[in-house]
XYZ file of C-alpha atoms in Angstrom:
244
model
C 73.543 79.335 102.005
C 72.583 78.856 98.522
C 75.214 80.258 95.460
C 73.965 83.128 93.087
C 74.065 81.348 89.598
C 72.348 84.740 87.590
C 72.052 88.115 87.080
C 70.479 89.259 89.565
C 69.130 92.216 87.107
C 66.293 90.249 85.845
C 64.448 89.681 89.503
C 63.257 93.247 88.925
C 60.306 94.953 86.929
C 61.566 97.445 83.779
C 60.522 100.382 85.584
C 62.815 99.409 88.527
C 66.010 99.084 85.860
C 68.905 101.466 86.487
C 71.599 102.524 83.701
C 74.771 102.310 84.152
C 76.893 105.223 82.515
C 80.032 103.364 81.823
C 82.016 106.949 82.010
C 81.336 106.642 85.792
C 81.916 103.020 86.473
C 85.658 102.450 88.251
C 86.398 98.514 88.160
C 89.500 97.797 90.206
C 90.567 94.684 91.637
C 87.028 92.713 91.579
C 84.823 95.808 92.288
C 82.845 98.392 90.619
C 82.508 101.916 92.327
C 79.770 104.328 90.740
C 77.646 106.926 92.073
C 73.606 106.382 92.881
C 71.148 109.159 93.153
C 69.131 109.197 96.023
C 66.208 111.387 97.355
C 68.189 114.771 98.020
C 71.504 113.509 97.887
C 74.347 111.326 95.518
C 76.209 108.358 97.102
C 79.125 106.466 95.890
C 79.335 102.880 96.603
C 81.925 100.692 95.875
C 79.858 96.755 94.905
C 81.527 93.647 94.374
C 81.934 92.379 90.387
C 80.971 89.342 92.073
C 79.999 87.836 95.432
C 78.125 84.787 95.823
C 75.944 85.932 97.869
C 74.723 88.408 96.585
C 75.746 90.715 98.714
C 77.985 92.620 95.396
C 74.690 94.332 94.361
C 72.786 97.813 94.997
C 69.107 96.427 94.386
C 67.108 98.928 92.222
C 64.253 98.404 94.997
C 66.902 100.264 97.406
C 66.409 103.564 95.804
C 61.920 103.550 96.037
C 62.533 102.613 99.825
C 64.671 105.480 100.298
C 61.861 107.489 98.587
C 59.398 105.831 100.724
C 61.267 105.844 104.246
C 61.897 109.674 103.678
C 57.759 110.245 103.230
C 57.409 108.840 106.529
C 60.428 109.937 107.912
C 58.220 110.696 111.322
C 57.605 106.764 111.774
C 61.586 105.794 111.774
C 62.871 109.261 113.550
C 64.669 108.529 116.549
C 64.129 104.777 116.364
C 67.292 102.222 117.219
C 67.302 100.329 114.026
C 69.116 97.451 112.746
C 69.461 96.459 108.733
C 69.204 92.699 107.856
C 71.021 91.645 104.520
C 72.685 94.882 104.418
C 75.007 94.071 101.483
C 76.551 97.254 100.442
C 74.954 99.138 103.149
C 74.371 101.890 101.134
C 70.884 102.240 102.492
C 72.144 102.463 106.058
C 74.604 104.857 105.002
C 71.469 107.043 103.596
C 69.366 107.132 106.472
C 72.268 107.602 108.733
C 73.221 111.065 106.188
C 69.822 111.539 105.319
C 68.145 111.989 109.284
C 71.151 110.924 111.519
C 69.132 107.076 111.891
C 70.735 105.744 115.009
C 71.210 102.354 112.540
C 73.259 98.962 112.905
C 74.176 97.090 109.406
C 74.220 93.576 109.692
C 74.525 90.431 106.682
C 75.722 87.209 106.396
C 79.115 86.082 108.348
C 81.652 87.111 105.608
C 84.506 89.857 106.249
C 84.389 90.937 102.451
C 80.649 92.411 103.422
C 81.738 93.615 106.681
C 85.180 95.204 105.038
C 83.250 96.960 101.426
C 80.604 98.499 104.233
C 83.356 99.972 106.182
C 84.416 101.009 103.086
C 80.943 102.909 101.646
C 80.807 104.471 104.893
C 84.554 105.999 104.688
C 83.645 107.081 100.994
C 80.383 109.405 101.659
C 82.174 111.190 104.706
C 80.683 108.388 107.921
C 83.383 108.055 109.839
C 83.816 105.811 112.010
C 82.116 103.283 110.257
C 78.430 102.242 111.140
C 78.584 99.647 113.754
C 77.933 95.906 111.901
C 76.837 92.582 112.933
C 77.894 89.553 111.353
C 74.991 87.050 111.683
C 73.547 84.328 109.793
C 70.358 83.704 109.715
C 68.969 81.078 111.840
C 72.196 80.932 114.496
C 72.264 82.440 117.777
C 72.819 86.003 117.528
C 76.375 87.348 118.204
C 75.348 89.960 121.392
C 73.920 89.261 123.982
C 69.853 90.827 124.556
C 69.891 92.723 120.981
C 67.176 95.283 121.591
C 66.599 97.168 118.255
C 63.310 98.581 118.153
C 63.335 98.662 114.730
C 64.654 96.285 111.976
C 64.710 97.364 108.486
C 65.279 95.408 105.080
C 65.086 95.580 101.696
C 64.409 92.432 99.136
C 65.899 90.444 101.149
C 63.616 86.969 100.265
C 65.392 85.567 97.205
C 66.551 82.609 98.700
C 62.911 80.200 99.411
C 65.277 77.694 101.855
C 66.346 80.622 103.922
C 62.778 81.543 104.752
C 62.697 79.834 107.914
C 66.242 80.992 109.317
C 65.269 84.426 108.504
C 61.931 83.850 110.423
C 63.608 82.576 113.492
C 66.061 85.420 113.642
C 63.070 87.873 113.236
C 61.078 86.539 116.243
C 64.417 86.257 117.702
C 65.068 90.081 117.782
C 61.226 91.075 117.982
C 60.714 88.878 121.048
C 64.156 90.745 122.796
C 63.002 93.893 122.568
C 62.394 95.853 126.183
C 59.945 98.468 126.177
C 60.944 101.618 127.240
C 58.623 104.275 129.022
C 55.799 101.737 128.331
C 55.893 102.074 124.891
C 53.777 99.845 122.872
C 53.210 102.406 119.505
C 53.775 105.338 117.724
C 51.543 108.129 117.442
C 52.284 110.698 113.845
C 50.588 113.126 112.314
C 49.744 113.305 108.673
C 49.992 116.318 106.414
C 46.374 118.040 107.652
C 47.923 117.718 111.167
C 45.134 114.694 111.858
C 46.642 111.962 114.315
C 47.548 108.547 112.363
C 48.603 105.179 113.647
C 52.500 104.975 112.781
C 54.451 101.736 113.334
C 54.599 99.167 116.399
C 57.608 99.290 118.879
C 59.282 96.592 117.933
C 58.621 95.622 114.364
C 59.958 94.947 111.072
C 59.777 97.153 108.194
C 60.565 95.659 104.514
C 59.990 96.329 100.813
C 59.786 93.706 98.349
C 60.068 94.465 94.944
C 61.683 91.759 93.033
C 60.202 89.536 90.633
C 59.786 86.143 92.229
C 57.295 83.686 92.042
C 53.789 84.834 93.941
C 53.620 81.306 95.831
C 57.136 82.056 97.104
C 56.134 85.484 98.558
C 52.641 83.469 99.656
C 55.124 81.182 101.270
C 57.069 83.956 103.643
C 54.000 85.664 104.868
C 52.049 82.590 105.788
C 54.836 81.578 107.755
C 55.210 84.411 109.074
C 51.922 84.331 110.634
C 52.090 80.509 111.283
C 55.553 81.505 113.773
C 53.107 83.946 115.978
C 53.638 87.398 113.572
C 51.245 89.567 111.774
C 52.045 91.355 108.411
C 50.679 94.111 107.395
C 51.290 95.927 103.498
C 51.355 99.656 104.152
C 51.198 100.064 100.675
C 54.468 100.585 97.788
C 55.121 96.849 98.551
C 56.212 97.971 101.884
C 55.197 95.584 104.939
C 55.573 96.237 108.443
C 55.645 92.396 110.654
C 55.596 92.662 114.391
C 54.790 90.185 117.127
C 51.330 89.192 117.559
């Protein structure tokens, strides 16, 4: 796994930026605890000074998929989800607060993640502690016939090399999926009460808002679709990628 060598601030657009009011900012022993507004409610999550990784950080492009999952609330209700590249898991601990999301966090192999996620969860009153999978991407997964119907992530395509491990572990958990009840799709209804498409049972749902280079995000979706899976932009840099 490649080694974060920068700040990770500058992968974002200016209207993304978040302030940091230093009256509010707790650094103890290699972290940095603050609290983040998000839609309806304030969380407090404790981030690593450092982690090379990446995994220390609370992504600015969290807090607009927050925004974005809770306008379509309907599509992710009562869905089994699991979070790749959860890092601090504070958008996990969200949905769980936010709609009681049945949700799994999962990140790379490393007990600090696993441990500061425990953590988060203790600190905004989830206890016990969302269940969490240590996996790297690209090696077997660690349970046997995973069957989330739903796998969430946020900018989680910084690293180009991982593209491929990240791919396999997608078709991976799309592929071991078992329909339930024969159920292929999701039917919603908008706000004039007219019947829309919502998303495909399984699939993945991600926002990407970082500033990378556009042949690197060219890169992900065309092998996407060259592994056998079909993206789709819903719009807000949001994509939903299912099985073809």
């Amino acid at each position: 796994m490649d080694v974060a060598l920068f700040s990770p601030s500058s992968l974002f657009a200016e209207e993304d930026d978040v302030t940091v009011d230093e009256e509010t900012m707790e650094t103890c022993n290699g972290y940095v605890e603050r609290p983040h507004q998000f839609p309806e409610m304030e969380l407090v999550i404790r981030e690593f000074a450092f982690h090379q990784l990446n995994a220390n950080f609370l992504w600015p492009g969290t807090f607009s998929f927050a925004e974005w999952l809770m306008h379509h609330r309907e599509w992710i209700e009562r869905r089994r989800c699991i979070e790749l590249g959860s890092g601090t898991g504070a958008l996990a601990i969200f949905l769980r607060k936010a709609m009681n999301l049945d949700i799994t966090t999962s990140d790379y192999n490393d007990q600090e993640i696993e441990d500061n996620i425990a953590y988060n969860c203790t600190a905004n009153g989830i206890t016990p502690a969302l269940p969490h999978i240590k996996h790297s991407w690209g090696d077997a997964f660690p349970i046997p016939n995973p069957d989330w119907d739903l796998i969430l992530a946020s900018d989680i395509l910084l690293y180009v090399k991982q593209y491929s491990n990240l791919i396999k572990s997608l078709s991976v958990l799309l592929k071991s999926y078992k329909p339930k009840d024969s159920q292929v799709g999701h039917l919603t209804k908008n706000d004039q009460g007219e019947g829309t498409e919502g998303l495909p049972w399984p699939a993945l749902l991600m926002s990407w808002r970082r500033r990378i280079g556009k042949e690197d995000e060219t890169l992900f979706f065309t092998s996407c679709e060259n592994a056998g899976l079909e993206v789709k932009h819903l719009g807000s840099r949001v994509y939903c990628i299912k099985l073809r």
